[in-house]
XYZ file of C-alpha atoms in Angstrom:
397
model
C 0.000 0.000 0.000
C 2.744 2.407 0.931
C 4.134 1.328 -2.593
C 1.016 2.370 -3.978
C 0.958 5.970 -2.195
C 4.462 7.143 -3.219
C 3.863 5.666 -6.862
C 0.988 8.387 -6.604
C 2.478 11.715 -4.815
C 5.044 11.077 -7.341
C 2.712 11.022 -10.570
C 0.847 14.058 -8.676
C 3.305 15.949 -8.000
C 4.403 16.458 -11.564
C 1.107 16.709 -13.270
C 2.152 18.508 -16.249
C 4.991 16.148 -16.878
C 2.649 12.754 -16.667
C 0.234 14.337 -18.956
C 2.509 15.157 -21.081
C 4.126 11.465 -20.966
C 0.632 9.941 -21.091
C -0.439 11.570 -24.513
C 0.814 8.630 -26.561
C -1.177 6.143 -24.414
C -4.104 8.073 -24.310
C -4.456 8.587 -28.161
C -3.547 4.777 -28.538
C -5.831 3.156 -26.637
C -8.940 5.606 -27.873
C -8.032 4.386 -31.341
C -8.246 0.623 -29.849
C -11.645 1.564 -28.355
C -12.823 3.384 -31.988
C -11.337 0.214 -33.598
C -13.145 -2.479 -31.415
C -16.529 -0.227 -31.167
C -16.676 0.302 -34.955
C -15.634 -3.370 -35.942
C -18.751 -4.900 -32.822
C -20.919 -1.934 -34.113
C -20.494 -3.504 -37.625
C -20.171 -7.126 -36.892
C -23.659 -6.501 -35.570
C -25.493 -4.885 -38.490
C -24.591 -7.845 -40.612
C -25.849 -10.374 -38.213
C -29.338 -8.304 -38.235
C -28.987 -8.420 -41.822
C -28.579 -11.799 -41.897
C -31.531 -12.303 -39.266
C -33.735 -9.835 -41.249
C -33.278 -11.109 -44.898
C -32.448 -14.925 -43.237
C -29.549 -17.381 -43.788
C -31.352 -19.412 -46.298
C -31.360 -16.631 -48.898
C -29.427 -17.244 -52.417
C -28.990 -15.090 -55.104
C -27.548 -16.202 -58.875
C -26.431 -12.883 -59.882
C -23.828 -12.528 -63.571
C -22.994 -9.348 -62.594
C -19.240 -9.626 -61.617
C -19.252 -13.464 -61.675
C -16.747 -14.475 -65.128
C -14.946 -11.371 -66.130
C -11.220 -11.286 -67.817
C -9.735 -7.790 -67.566
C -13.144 -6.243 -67.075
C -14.478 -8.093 -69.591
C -17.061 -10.824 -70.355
C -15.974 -13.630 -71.335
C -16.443 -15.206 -74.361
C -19.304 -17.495 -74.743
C -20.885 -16.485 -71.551
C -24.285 -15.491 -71.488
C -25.564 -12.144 -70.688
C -28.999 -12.974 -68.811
C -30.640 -15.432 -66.817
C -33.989 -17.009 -68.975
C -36.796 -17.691 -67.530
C -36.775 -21.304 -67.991
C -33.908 -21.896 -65.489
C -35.797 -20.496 -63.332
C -38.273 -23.043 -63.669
C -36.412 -25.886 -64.065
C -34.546 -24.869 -60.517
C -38.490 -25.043 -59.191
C -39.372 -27.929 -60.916
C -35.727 -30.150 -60.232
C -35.195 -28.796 -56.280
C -37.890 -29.333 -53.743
C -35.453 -27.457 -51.272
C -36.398 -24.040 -52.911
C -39.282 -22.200 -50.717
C -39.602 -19.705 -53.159
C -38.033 -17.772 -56.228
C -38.289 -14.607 -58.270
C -36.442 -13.066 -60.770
C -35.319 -9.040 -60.697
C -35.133 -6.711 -62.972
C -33.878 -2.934 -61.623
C -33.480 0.876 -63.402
C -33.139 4.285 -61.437
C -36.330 5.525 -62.425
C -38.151 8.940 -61.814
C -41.036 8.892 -59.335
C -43.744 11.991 -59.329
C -46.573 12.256 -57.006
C -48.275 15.938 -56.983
C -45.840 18.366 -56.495
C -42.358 15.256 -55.852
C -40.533 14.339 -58.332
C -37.662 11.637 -57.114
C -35.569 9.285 -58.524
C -35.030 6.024 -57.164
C -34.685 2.151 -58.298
C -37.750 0.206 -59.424
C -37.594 -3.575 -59.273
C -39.461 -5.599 -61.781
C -39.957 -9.250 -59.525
C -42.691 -12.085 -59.358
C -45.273 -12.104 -55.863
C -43.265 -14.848 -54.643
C -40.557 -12.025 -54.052
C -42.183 -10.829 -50.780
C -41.342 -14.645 -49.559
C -38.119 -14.392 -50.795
C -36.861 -11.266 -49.303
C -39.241 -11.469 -46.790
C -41.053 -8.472 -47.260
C -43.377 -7.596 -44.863
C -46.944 -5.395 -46.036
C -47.352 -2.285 -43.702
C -50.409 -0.923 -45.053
C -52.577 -2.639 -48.528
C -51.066 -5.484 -50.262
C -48.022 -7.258 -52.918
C -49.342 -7.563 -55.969
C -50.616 -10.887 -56.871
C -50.199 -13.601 -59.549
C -53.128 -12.378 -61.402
C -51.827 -8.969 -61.679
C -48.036 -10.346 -62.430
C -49.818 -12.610 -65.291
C -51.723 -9.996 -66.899
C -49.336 -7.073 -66.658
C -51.417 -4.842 -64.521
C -49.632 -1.510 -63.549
C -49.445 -1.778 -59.646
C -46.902 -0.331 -57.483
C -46.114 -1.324 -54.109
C -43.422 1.244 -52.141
C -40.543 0.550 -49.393
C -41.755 2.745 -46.296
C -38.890 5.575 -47.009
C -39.950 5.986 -50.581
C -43.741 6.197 -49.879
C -42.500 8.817 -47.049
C -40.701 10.926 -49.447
C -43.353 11.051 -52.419
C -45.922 11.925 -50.124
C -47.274 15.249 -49.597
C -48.440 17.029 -46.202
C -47.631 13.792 -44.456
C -50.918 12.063 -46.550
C -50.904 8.702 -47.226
C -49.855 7.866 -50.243
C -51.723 4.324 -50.867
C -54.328 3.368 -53.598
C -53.049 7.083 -54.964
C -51.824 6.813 -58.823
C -48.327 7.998 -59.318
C -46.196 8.059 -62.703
C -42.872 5.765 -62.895
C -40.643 7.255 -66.398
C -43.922 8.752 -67.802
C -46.442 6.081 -66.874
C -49.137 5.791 -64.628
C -48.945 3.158 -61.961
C -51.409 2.871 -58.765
C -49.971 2.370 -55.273
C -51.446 -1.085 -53.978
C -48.914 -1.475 -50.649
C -46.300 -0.285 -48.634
C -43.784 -2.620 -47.390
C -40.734 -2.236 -44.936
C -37.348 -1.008 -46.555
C -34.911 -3.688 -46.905
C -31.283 -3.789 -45.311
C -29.038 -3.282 -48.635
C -27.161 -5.957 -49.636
C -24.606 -3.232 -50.304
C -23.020 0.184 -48.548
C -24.726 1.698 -51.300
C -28.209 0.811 -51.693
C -30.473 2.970 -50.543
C -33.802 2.085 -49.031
C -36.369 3.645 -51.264
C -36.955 0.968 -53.256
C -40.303 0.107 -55.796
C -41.485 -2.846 -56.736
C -43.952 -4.137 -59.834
C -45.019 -7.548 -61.713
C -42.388 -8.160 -63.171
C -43.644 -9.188 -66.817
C -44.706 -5.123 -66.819
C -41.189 -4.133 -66.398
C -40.356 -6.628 -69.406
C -42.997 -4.653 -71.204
C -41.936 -1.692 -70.632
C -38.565 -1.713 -70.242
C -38.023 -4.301 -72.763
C -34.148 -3.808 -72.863
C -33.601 -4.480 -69.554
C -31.210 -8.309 -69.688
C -32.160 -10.212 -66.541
C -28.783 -10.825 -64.961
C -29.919 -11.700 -60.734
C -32.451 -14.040 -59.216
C -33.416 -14.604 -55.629
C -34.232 -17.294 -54.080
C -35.451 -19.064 -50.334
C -34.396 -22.590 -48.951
C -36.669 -24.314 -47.373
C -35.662 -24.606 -43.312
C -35.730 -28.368 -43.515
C -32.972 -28.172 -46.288
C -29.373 -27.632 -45.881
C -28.487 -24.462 -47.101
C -25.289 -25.600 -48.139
C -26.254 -28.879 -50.109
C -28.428 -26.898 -51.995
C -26.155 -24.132 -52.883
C -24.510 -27.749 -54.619
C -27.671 -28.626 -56.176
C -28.048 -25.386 -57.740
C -24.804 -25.253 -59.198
C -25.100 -28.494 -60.682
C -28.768 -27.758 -62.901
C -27.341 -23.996 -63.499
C -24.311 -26.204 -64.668
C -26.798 -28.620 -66.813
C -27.953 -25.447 -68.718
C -25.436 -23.263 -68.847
C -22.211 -24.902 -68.602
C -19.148 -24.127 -66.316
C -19.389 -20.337 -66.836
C -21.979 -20.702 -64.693
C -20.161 -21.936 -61.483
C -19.832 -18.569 -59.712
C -23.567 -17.357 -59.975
C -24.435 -18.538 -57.024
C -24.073 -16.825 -53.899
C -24.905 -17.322 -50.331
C -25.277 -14.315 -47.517
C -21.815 -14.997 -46.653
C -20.555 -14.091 -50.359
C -23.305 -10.874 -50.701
C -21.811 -9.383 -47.575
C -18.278 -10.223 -48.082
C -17.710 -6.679 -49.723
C -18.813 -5.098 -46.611
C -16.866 -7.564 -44.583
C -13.456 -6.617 -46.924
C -14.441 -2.681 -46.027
C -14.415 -3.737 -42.232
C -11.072 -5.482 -41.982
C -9.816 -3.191 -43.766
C -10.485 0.185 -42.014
C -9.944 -2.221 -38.326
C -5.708 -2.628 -39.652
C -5.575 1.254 -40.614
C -6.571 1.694 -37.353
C -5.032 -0.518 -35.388
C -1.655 0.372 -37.260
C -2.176 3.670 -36.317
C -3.044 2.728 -32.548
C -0.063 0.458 -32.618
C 2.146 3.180 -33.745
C 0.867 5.973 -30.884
C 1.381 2.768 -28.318
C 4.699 2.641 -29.196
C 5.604 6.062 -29.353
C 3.532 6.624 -25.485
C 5.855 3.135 -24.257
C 9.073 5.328 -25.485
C 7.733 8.241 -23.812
C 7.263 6.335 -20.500
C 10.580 4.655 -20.454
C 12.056 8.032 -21.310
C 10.130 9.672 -18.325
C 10.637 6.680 -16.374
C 14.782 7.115 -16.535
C 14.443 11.168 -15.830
C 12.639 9.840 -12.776
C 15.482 7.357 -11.729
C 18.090 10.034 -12.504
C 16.198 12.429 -10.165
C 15.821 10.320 -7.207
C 19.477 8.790 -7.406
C 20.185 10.167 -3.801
C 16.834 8.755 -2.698
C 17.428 5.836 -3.775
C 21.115 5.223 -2.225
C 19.317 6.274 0.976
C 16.207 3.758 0.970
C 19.024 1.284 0.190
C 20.927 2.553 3.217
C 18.351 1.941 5.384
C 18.105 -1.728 4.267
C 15.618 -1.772 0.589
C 16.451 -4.436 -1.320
C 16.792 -4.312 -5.081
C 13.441 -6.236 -5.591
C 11.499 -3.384 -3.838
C 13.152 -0.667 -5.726
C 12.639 -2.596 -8.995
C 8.783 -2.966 -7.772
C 8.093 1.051 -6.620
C 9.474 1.782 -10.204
C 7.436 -0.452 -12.197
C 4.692 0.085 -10.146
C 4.989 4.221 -11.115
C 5.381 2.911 -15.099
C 2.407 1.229 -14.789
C 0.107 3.303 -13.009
C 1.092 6.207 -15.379
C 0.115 3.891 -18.270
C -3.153 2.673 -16.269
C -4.007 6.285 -15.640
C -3.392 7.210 -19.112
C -5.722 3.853 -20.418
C -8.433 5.387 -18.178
C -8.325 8.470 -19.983
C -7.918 7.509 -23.014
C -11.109 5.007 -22.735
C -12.932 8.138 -21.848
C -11.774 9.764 -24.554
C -11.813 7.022 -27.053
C -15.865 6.141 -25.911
C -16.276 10.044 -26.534
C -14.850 9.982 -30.213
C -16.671 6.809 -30.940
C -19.921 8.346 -29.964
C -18.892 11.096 -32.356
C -17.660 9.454 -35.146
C -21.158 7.564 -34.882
C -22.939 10.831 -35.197
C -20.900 12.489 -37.819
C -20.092 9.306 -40.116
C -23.493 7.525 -39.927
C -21.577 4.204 -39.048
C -22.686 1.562 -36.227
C -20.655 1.561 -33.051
C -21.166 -0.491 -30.071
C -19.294 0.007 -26.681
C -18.728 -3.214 -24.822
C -17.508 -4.137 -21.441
C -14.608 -6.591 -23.307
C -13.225 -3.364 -25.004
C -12.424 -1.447 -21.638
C -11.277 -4.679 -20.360
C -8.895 -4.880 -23.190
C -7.954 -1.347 -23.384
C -6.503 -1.325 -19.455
C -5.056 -4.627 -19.591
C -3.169 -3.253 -22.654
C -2.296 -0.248 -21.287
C -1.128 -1.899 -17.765
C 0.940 -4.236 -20.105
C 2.897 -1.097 -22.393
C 3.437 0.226 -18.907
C 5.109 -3.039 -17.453
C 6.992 -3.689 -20.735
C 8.621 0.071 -20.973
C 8.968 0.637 -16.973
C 11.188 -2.764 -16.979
C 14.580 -1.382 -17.839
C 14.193 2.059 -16.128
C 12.730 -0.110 -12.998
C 16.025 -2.857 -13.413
C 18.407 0.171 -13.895
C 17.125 1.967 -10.668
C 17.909 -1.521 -8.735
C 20.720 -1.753 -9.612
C 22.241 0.905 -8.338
C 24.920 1.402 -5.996
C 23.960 2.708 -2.527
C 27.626 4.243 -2.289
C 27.695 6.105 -5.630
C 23.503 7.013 -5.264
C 24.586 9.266 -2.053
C 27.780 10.894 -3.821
C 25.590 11.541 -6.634
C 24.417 15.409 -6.875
């Protein structure tokens, strides 16, 4: 305890000089707690994603599947035809449900709004399949997909931002590119499957969007696995008909949740090492600073030292009172710098728009860290100090 007390008066007594010294900690382990609040703040979105749009969702998308230099290659096709589609139905009783997409940024007036926003062209079975759930009216039905009716149903943000005066927008007509459509239903937006969707979103049968956007290739499908299926054998099993059709140009098309969130994943890691590099780097830099301090501090209380030896101190408990001062600077300077590093997280949150989440394991982490760059720099200036001679520590001025 007394150990403990003189660590302190010292560390108090020279408050400008352990700030100072405690900088580089500080700023090192608030990057640690921005890196580990960012990386559980994101690591969390894409489980809810997962949760919302569910682990037994598939997609067979060309887009970025067989390319050479940025190109297609040769012999691949361009679009998905319908008939796959069916034969996947027909030849695998582990798909729940199916639906083709077709999407263009399209412009969207109601009244006095005129947006722009993407338009997806899908069967009904697409509410299964990306589990859309109806807020208010209806999806449009099989009836309507079969006989090309122009019916709209909206994503809650887009129906929000057509609508006027805070009316509700549903069994209104608006007009999609020049036509009119009527709003049937208003489903929930989506989480995107990337950082750059955005969540108004519009959906219609899709054999209207062939009709009227009749250029439009269809390059990505959805589909649902049944629960009782494994999601992973049937991932195989729809490789292997795509295969039948199609050939081997066809063996990257398919992709589970894993593989649609993987870019977001890539973004992750990658901001995590900036960070951490650069929390590394301040780490270092505050352990130099600390040793640094740490042999001022010996130098200064030579004489004090040749007189606890004197008096009968052994070289372990000099050793200890030094690397007990290291590492309470260091502790001192974690418990700041979590502070300070919960602060900028909360900050970064607001300004960025990005997920963080503070956890219990992070402070944990952050003071053991900091206790250990205070050990690890404190041991030479601590070994140095206990070392000394009592007879040359009282001639020294």
């Amino acid at each position: 305890m007394e150990a403990v007390i003189i660590a302190l008066w010292n560390i108090v007594a020279n408050p400008l000089r352990s700030f100072l010294t405690t900088i580089g900690i500080v700023v090192g382990i608030a990057a640690v707690i921005i890196v580990i609040a960012i990386g559980e703040g994101n690591r969390e979105v894409i489980q809810n994603k997962i949760k919302m749009m569910g682990a037994n969702l598939l997609a067979i998308t060309l887009q970025n599947s067989e390319f050479d230099d940025g190109k297609i290659l040769a012999g691949m096709p361009t679009f998905v035809d319908l008939k796959a589609i069916a034969t996947l139905e027909k030849k695998i009783p582990a798909i729940e449900a199916i639906s083709p997409v077709l999407r263009i940024n399209s412009r969207f007036k109601y009244q006095s709004k005129s947006i722009k926003f993407f338009i997806n062209g899908t069967y009904p079975s697409y509410q299964i399949v990306r589990n859309l759930e109806v807020l208010s009216g209806r999806y449009f039905s099989v009836f309507e997909e079969k006989h090309k009716k122009r019916v709209c149903v909206l994503s809650k943000s887009a129906a929000k931002r057509l609508s006027t005066n805070g009316k509700n927008i549903l069994n209104q007509n608006i007009i999609i590119d020049g036509r009119r459509y009527k709003v049937i239903g208003i489903v929930n937006d989506l989480p995107p499957l990337q950082n750059n969707a955005k969540p108004e979103q519009a959906y219609i049968p899709y054999t209207v969007m062939k009709k009227e956007w009749p250029y439009l290739f269809l390059d990505t499908v959805y589909l649902t696995i049944d629960k009782d299926y494994a999601v992973e054998k049937s991932i195989g099993e729809v490789k292997s008909v795509l295969r039948q059709i199609y050939g081997e140009t066809s063996k990257n098309w398919v992709k589970g949740m894993t593989d649609l969130l993987k870019g977001e994943k890539a973004i992750i890691m990658q901001t995590t090492l900036i960070i951490t590099g650069v929390a590394s780097l301040s780490l270092f830099v505050g352990g130099i600073g600390i040793m640094n301090i740490m042999l001022v501090t010996v130098k200064e209380r030579t004489k004090e030292i040749g007189i606890r030896k004197a008096i009968g101190a052994t070289d372990a408990s000099i050793l200890h009172q030094f690397l007990l001062e290291g590492v309470m600077l260091c502790v001192l300077g974690g418990v700041v710098g979590t502070v300070f590093g919960i602060a900028c997280a909360q900050v970064v949150a607001e300004l960025m728009e990005i997920p963080v989440k503070i956890s219990w394991s992070a402070i944990i982490v952050a003071l053991v860290f900091s206790s250990g760059v205070g050990l690890f720099f404190s041991l030479y200036p601590a070994a140095y100090a206990s070392k000394l001679s009592p007879v040359e520590a009282l001639r020294y001025e």
